[in-house]
mmCIF file of C-alpha atoms in Angstrom:
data_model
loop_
_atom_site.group_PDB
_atom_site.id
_atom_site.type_symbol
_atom_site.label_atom_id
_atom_site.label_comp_id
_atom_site.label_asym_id
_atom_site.label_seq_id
_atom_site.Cartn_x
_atom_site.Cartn_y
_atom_site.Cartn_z
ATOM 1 C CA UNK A 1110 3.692 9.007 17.482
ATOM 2 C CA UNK A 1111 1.620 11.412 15.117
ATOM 3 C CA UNK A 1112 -0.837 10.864 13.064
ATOM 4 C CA UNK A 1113 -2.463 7.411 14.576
ATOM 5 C CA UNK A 1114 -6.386 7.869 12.578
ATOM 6 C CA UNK A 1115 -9.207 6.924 15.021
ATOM 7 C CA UNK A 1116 -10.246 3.482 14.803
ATOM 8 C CA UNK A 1117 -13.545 2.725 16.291
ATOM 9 C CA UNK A 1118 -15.346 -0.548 16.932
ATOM 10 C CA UNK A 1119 -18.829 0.313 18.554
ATOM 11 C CA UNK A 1120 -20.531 -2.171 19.775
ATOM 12 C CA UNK A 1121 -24.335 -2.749 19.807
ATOM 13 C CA UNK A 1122 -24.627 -4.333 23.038
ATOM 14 C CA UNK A 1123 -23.961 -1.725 25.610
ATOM 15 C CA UNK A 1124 -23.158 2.156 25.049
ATOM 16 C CA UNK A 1125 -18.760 1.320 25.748
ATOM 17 C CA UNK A 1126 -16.554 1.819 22.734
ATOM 18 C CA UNK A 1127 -13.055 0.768 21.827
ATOM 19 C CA UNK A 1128 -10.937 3.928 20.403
ATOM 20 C CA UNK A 1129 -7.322 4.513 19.578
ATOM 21 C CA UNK A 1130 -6.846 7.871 18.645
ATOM 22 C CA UNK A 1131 -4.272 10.758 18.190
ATOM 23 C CA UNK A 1132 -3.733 14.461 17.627
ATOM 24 C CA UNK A 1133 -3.362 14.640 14.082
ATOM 25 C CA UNK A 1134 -5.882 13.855 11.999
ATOM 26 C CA UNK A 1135 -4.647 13.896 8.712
ATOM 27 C CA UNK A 1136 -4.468 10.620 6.612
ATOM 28 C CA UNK A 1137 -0.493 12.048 5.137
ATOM 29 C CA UNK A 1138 1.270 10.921 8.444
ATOM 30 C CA UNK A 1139 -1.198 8.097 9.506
ATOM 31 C CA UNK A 1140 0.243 4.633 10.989
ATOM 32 C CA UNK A 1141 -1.501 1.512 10.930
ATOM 33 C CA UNK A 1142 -4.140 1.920 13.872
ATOM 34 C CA UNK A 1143 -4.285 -1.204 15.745
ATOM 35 C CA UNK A 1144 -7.540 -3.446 16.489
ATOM 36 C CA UNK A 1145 -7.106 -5.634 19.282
ATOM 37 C CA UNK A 1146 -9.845 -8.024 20.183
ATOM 38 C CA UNK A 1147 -10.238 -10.549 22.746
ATOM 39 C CA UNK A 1148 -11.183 -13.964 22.661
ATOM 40 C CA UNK A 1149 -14.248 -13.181 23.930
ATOM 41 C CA UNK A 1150 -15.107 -10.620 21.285
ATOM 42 C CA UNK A 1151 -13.495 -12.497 18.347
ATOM 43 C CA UNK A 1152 -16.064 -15.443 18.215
ATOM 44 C CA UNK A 1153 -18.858 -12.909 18.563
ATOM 45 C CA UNK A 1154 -21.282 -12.752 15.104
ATOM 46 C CA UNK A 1155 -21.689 -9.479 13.215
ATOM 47 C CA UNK A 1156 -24.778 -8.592 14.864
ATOM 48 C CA UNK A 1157 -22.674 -7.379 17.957
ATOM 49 C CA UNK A 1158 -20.925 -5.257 15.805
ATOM 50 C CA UNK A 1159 -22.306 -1.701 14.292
ATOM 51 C CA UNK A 1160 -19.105 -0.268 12.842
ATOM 52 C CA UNK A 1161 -15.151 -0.875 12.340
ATOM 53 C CA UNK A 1162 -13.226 1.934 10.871
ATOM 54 C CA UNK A 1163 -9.897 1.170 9.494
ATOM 55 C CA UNK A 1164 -6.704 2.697 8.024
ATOM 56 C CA UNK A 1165 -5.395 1.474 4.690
ATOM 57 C CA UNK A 1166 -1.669 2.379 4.072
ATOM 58 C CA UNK A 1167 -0.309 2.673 1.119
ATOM 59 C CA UNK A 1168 3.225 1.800 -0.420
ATOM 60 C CA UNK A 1169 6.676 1.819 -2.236
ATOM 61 C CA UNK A 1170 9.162 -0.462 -3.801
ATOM 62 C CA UNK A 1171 12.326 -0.502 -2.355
ATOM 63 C CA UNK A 1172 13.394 -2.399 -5.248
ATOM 64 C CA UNK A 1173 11.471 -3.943 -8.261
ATOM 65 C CA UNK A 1174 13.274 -6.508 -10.514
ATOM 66 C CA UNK A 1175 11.139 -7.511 -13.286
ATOM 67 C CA UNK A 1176 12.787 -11.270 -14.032
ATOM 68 C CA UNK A 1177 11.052 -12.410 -16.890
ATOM 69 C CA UNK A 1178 7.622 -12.493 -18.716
ATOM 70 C CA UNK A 1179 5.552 -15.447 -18.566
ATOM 71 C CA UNK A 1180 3.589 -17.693 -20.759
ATOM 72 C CA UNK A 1181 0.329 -15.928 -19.329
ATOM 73 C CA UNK A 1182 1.311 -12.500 -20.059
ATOM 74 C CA UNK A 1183 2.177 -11.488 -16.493
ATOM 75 C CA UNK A 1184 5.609 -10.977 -15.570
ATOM 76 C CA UNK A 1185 7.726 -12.591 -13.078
ATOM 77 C CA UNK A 1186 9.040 -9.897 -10.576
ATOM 78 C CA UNK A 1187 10.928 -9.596 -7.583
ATOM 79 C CA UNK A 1188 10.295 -6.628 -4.761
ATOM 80 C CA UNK A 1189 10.779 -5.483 -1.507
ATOM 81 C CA UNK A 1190 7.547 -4.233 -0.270
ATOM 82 C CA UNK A 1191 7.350 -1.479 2.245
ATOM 83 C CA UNK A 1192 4.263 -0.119 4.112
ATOM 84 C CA UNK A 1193 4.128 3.752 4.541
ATOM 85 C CA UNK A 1194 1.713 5.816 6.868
ATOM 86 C CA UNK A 1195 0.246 8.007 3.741
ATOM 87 C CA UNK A 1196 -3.414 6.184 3.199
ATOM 88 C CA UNK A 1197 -7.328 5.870 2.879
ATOM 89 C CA UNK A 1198 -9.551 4.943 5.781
ATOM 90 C CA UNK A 1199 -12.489 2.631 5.367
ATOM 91 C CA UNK A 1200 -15.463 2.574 7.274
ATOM 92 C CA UNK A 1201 -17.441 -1.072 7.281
ATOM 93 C CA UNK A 1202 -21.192 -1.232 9.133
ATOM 94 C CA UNK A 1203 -22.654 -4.441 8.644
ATOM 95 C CA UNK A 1204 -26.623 -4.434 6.967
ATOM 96 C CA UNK A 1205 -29.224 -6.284 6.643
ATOM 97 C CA UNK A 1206 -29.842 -7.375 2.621
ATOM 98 C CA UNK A 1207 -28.846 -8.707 -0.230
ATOM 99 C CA UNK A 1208 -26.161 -6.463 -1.304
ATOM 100 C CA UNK A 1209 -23.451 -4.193 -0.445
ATOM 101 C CA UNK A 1210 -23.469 -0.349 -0.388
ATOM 102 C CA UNK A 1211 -20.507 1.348 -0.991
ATOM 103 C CA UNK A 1212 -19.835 4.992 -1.404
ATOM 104 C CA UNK A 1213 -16.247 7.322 -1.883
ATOM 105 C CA UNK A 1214 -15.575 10.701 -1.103
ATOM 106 C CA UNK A 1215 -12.909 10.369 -4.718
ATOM 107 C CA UNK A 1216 -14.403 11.698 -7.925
ATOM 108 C CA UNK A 1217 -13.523 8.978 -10.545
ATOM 109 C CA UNK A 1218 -13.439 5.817 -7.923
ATOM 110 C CA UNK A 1219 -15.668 2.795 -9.629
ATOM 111 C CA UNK A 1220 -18.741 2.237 -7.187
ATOM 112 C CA UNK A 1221 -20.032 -0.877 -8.945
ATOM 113 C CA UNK A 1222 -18.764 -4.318 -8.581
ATOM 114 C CA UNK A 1223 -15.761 -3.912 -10.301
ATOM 115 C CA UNK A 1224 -14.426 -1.937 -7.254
ATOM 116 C CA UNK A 1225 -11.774 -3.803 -5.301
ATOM 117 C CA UNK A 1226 -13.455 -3.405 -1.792
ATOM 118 C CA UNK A 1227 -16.955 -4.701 -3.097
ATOM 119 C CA UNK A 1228 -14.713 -7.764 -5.257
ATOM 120 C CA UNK A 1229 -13.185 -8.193 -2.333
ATOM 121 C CA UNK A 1230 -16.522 -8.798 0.376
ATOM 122 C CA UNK A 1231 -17.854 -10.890 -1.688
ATOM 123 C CA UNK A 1232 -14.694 -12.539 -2.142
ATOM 124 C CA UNK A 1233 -15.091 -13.212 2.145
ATOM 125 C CA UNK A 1234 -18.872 -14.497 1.310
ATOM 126 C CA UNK A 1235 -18.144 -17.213 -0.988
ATOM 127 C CA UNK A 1236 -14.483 -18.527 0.526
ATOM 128 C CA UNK A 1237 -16.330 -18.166 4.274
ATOM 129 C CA UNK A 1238 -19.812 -18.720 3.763
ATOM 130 C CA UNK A 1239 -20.848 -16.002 5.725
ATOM 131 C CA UNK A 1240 -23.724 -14.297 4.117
ATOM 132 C CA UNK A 1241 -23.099 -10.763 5.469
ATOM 133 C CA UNK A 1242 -23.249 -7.805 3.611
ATOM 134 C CA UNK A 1243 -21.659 -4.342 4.719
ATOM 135 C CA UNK A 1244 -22.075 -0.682 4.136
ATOM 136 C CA UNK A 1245 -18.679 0.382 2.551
ATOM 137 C CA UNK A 1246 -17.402 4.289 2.850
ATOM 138 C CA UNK A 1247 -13.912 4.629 1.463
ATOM 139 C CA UNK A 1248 -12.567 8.478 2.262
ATOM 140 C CA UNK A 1249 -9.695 8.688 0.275
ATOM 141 C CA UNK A 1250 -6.721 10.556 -0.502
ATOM 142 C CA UNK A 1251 -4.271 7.887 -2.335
ATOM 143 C CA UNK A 1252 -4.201 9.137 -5.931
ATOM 144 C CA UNK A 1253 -4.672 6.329 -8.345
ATOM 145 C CA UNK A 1254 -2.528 5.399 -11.055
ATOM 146 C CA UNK A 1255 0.685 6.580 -8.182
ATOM 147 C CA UNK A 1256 2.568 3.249 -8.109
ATOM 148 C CA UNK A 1257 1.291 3.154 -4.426
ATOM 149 C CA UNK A 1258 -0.700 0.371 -4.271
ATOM 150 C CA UNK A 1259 -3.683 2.192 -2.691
ATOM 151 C CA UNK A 1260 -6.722 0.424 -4.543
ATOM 152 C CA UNK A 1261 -4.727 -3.357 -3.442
ATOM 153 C CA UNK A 1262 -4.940 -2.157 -0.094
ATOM 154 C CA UNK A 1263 -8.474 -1.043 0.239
ATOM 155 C CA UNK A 1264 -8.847 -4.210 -0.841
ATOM 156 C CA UNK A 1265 -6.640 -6.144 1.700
ATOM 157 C CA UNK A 1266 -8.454 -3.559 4.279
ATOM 158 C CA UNK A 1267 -11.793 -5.138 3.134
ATOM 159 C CA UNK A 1268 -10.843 -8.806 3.804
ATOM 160 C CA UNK A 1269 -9.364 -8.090 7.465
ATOM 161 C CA UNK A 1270 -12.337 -5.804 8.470
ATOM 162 C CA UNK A 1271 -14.950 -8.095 6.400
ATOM 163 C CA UNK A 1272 -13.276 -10.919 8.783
ATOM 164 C CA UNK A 1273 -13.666 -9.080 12.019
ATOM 165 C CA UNK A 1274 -17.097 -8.455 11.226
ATOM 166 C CA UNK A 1275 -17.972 -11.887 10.202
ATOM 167 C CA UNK A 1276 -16.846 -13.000 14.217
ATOM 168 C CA UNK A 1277 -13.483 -13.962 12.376
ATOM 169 C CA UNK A 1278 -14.331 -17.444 10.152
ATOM 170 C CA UNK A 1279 -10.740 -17.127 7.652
ATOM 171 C CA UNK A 1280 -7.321 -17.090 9.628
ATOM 172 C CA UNK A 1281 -4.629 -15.013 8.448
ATOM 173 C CA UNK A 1282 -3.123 -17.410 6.565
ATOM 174 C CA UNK A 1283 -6.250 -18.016 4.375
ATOM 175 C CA UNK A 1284 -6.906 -14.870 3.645
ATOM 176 C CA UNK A 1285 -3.318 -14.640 2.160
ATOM 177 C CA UNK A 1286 -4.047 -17.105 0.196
ATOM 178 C CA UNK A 1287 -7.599 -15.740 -1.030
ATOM 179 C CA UNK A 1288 -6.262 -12.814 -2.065
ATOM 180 C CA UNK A 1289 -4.462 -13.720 -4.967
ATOM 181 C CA UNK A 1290 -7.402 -14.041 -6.369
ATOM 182 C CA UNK A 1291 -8.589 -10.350 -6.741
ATOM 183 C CA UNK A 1292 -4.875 -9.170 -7.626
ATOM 184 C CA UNK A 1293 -1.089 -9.160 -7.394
ATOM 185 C CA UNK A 1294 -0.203 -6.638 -4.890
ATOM 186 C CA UNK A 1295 -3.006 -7.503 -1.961
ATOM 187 C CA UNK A 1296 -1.452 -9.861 -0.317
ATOM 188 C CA UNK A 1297 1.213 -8.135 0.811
ATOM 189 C CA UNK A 1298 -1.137 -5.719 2.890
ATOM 190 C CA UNK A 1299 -2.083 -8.494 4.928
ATOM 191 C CA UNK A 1300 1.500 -8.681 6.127
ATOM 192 C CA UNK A 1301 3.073 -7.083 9.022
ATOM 193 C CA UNK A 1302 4.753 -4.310 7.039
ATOM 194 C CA UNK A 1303 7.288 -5.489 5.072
ATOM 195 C CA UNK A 1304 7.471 -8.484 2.483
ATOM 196 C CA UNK A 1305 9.256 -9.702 -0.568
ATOM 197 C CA UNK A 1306 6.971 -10.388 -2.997
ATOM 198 C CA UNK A 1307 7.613 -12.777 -6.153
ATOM 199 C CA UNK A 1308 5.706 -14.270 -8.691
ATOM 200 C CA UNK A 1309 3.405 -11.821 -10.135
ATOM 201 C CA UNK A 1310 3.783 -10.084 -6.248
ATOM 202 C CA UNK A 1311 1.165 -12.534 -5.028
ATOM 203 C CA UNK A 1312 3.497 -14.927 -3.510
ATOM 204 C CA UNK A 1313 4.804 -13.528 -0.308
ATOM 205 C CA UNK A 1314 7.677 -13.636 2.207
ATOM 206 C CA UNK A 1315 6.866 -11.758 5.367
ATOM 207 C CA UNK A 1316 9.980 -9.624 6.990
ATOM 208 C CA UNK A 1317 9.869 -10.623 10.309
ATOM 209 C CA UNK A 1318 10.655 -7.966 12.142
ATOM 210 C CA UNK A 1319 9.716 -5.375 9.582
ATOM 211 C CA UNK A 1320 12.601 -2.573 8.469
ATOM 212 C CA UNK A 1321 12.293 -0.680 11.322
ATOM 213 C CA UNK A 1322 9.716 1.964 12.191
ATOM 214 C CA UNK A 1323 9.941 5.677 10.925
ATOM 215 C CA UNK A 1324 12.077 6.174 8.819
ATOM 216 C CA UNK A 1325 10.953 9.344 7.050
ATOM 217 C CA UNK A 1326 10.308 9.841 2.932
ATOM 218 C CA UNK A 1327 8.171 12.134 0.973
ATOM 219 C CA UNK A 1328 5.886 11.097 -2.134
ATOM 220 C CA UNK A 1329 6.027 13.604 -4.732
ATOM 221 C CA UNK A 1330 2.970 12.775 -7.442
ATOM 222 C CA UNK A 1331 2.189 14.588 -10.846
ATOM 223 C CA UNK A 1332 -1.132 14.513 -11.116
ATOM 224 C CA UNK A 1333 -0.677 12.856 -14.785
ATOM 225 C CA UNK A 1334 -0.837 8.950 -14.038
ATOM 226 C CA UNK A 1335 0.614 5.872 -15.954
ATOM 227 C CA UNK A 1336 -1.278 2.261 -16.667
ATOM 228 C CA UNK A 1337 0.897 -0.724 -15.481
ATOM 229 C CA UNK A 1338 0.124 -1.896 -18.454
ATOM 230 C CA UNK A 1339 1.289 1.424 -20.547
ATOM 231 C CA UNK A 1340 4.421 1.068 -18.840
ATOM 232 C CA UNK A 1341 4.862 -2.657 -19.056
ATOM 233 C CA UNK A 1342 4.190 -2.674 -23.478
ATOM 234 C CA UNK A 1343 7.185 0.018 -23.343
ATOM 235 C CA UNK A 1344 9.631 -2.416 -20.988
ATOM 236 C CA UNK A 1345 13.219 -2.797 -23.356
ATOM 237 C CA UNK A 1346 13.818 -6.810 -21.754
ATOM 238 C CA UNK A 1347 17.496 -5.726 -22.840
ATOM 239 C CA UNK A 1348 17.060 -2.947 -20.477
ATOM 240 C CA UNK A 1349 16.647 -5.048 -17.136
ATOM 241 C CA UNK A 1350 19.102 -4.930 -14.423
ATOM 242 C CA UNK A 1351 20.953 -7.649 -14.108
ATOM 243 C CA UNK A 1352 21.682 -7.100 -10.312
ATOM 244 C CA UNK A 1353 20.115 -10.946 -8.098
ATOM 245 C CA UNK A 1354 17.395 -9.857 -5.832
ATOM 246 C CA UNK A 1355 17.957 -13.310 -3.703
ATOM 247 C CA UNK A 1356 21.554 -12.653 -3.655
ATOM 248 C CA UNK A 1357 22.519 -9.773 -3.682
ATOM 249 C CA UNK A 1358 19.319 -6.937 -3.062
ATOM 250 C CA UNK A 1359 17.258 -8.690 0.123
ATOM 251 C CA UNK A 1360 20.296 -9.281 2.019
ATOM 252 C CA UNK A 1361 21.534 -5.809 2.092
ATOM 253 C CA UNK A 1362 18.247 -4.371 2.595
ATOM 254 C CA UNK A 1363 17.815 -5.793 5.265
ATOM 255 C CA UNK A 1364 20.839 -4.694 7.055
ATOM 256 C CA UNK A 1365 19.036 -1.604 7.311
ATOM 257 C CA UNK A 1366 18.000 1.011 4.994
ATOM 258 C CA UNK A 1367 21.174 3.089 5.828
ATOM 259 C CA UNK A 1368 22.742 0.165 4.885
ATOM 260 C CA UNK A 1369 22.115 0.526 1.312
ATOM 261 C CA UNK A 1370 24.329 2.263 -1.463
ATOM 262 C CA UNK A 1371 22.052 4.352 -3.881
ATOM 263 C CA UNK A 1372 23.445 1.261 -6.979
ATOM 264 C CA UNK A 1373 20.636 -0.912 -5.046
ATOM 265 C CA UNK A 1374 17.590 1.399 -5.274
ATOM 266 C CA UNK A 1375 16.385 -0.637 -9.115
ATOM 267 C CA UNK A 1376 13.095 -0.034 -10.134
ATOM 268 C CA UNK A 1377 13.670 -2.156 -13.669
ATOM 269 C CA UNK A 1378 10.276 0.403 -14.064
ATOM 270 C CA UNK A 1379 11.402 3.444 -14.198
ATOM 271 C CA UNK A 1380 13.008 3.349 -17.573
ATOM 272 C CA UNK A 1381 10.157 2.530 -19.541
ATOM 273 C CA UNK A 1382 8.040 5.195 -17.207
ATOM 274 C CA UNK A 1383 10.328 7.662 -18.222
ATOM 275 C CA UNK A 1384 9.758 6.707 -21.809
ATOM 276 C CA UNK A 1385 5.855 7.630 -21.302
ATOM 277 C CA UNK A 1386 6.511 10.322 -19.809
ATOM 278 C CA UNK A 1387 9.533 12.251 -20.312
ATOM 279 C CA UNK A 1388 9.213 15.045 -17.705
ATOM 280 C CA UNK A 1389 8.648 12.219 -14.550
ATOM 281 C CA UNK A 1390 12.694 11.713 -15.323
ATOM 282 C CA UNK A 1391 13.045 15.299 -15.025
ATOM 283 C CA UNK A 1392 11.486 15.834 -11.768
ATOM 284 C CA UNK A 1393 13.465 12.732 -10.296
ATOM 285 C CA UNK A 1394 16.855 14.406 -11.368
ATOM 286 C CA UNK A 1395 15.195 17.575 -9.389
ATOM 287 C CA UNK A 1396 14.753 15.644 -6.306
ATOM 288 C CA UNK A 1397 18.002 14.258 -6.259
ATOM 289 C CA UNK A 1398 19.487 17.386 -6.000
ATOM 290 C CA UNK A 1399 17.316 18.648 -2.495
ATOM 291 C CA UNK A 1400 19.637 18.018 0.349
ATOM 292 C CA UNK A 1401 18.489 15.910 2.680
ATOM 293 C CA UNK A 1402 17.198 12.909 0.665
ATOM 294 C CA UNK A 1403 19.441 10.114 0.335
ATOM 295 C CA UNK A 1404 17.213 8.199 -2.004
ATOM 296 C CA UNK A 1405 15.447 9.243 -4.746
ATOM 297 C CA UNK A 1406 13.255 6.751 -6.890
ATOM 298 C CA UNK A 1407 9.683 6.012 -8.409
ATOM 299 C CA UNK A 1408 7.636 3.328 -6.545
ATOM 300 C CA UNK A 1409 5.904 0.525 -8.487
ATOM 301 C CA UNK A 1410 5.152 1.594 -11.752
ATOM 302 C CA UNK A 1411 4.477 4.972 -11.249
ATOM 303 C CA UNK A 1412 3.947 7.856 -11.470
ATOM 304 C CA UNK A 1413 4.770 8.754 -7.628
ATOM 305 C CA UNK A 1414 8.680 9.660 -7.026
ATOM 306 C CA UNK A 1415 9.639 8.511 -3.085
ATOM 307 C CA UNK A 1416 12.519 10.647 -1.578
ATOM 308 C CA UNK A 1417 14.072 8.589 1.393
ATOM 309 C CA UNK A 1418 15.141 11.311 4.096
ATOM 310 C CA UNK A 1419 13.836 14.804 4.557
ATOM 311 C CA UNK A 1420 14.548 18.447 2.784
ATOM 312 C CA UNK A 1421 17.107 19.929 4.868
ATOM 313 C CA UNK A 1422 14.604 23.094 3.934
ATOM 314 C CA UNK A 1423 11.434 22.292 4.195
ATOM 315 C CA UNK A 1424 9.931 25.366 4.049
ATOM 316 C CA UNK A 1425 11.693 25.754 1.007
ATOM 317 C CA UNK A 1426 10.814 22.634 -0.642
ATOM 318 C CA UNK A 1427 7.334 22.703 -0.024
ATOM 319 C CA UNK A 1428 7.253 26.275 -1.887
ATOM 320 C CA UNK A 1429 8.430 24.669 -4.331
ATOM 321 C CA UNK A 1430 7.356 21.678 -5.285
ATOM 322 C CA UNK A 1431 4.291 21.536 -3.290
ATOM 323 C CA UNK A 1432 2.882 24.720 -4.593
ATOM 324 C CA UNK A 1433 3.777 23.420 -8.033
ATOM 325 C CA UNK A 1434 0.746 22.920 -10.285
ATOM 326 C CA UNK A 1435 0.369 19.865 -11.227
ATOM 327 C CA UNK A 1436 1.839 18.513 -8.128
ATOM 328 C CA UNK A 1437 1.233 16.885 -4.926
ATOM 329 C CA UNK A 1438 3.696 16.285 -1.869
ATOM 330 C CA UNK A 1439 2.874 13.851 1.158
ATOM 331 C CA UNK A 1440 5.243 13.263 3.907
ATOM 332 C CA UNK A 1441 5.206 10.316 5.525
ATOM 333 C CA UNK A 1442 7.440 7.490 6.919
ATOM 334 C CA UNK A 1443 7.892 3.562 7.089
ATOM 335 C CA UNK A 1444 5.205 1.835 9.461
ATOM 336 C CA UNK A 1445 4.304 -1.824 10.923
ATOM 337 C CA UNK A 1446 2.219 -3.373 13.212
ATOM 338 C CA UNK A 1447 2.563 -6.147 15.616
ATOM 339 C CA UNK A 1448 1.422 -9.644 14.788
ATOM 340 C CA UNK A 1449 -2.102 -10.180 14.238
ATOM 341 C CA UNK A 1450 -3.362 -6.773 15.070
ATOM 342 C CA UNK A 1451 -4.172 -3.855 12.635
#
């Protein structure tokens, strides 16, 4: 399959080295790149380790219900997450000292502790007590503010890699559970591909198996972006669909995404997105007219538009949306990996 992105454990001990690698380098039609470590190597200590690089994949909302809004000011919501191989790649070297360094190739990225990979090492420190601290270099190519989740999953990214680094000390299941504490979307990066999330998307329901493999989609991005919480103050609550997710969404999802009747696609989002901005519901009505995509929404709460299928011309397409200024086009497809692996 294209686009696997190196991933490289070198070890200290000895000059051998673990690599899984592939032809195309570019992060647009990555896959998750798989770690696999035996029990041997899994209760070794940091120190045998000099440094894990790791893919971070991004993704879209099949559907997004928003059911209610809660005392707290979050809202309830109800979505099927899907991983895609579009992403960033993080590079982890454990260091001696008393703090982390953390660099990014991404004008306008946070590099103080407010960034989500830095909240979330420190996050492994206290829940493990591990005192190991890590050289962080994020090369990135998500665009923030996209719907995409990419900043949640540098974060999930963190925790995993943080873990293997640490000789493992957290199992899966507790760094699920940590991870609700740095934000809504993270845990579902920690699953194999493909969740339902509820409550504020921190409570999750693993897909297992995950919607299957490859199917393909293109991102289409302004470069304008949208705050959840711009697009959240301009939600119309009369507005919602009133369609079950339980009931009626899940189970036909997973049938299979061919499976689906275009009704289904809800994003209760996109409304009061469109409301913001005014010309992101113009360039979804262009989309739906290329042949070749079946489905054509926005993903999260925006401002990226996901187009299920592929342009019947892509040559054409691409000259015209993807030399479009203001624009950016990624094609990618669905991913997942096997249990327990990366």
């Amino acid at each position: 399959m294209k686009g696997f992105l190196t991933l490289l454990l070198t070890f200290v001990q000895g000059a051998s080295a673990f690599v899984v690698a592939g032809g195309d380098k570019g992060l647009r039609h990555s896959v998750f790149a798989s770690a696999t470590i035996d029990a041997d190597t899994a209760s070794a200590t940091s120190s045998d380790y000099q440094k894990l690089s790791l893919f971070s994949p991004c993704k879209i909302n099949l559907f997004l219900r928003i059911i209610r809004k809660r005392e707290d000011g979050f809202h309830d919501l109800a979505s099927l997450f899907q991983a895609i191989g579009f992403g960033d790649n993080l590079e982890l070297t454990p260091i001696e000292g008393s703090s982390d360094e953390f660099t990014c190739n991404m004008p306008g990225v946070p590099v103080d502790s407010s960034n989500l990979v830095l909240r979330a090492l420190e996050l492994m420190r206290t829940k493990t007590g591990v005192d190991q601290y890590f050289q962080a270099n994020l090369v990135k190519q998500v665009p923030a503010q996209a719907g995409l989740g990419g900043g949640s999953a540098n974060a999930a990214t963190a925790m995993w890699g943080a873990n293997q680094l640490m000789g493992e000390p957290a199992s899966l299941e507790q760094m699920v559970e940590w991870s609700g504490d740095l934000g809504s979307d993270i845990t579902f990066f920690l699953s194999r591909g493909t969740a339902y999330c509820t409550g504020r998307g921190e409570i999750m329901d693993s897909i297992d198996p995950p919607l299957l493999s490859g199917t393909k989609l293109c991102i289409v991005k302004p470069n304008i972006g949208l705050s959840t919480p711009a697009v959240f103050k301009a939600l119309d609550y009369d507005k919602l669909s009133e369609l079950d997710p339980d009931e009626k969404l899940l189970p036909t999802f997973l049938k299979g995404i061919d499976q689906v009747p275009d009704e289904l696609f809800i994003n209760d989002l996109e409304l009061p997105a469109f409301k913001c901005i005014p010309e992101l519901q113009e360039l979804k009505e262009e989309l739906v007219q290329i042949a070749g995509f079946d489905h054509v929404m926005m993903s999260g709460s925006g401002t990226s538009i996901f187009c299920l299928g592929e342009p019947t011309d892509k040559e054409s397409f691409e000259n015209e949306f993807g030399k479009r200024d203001g624009l950016q086009v990624f094609f990618s497809e669905f991913i997942s990996r096997p249990d327990g692996k990366w």
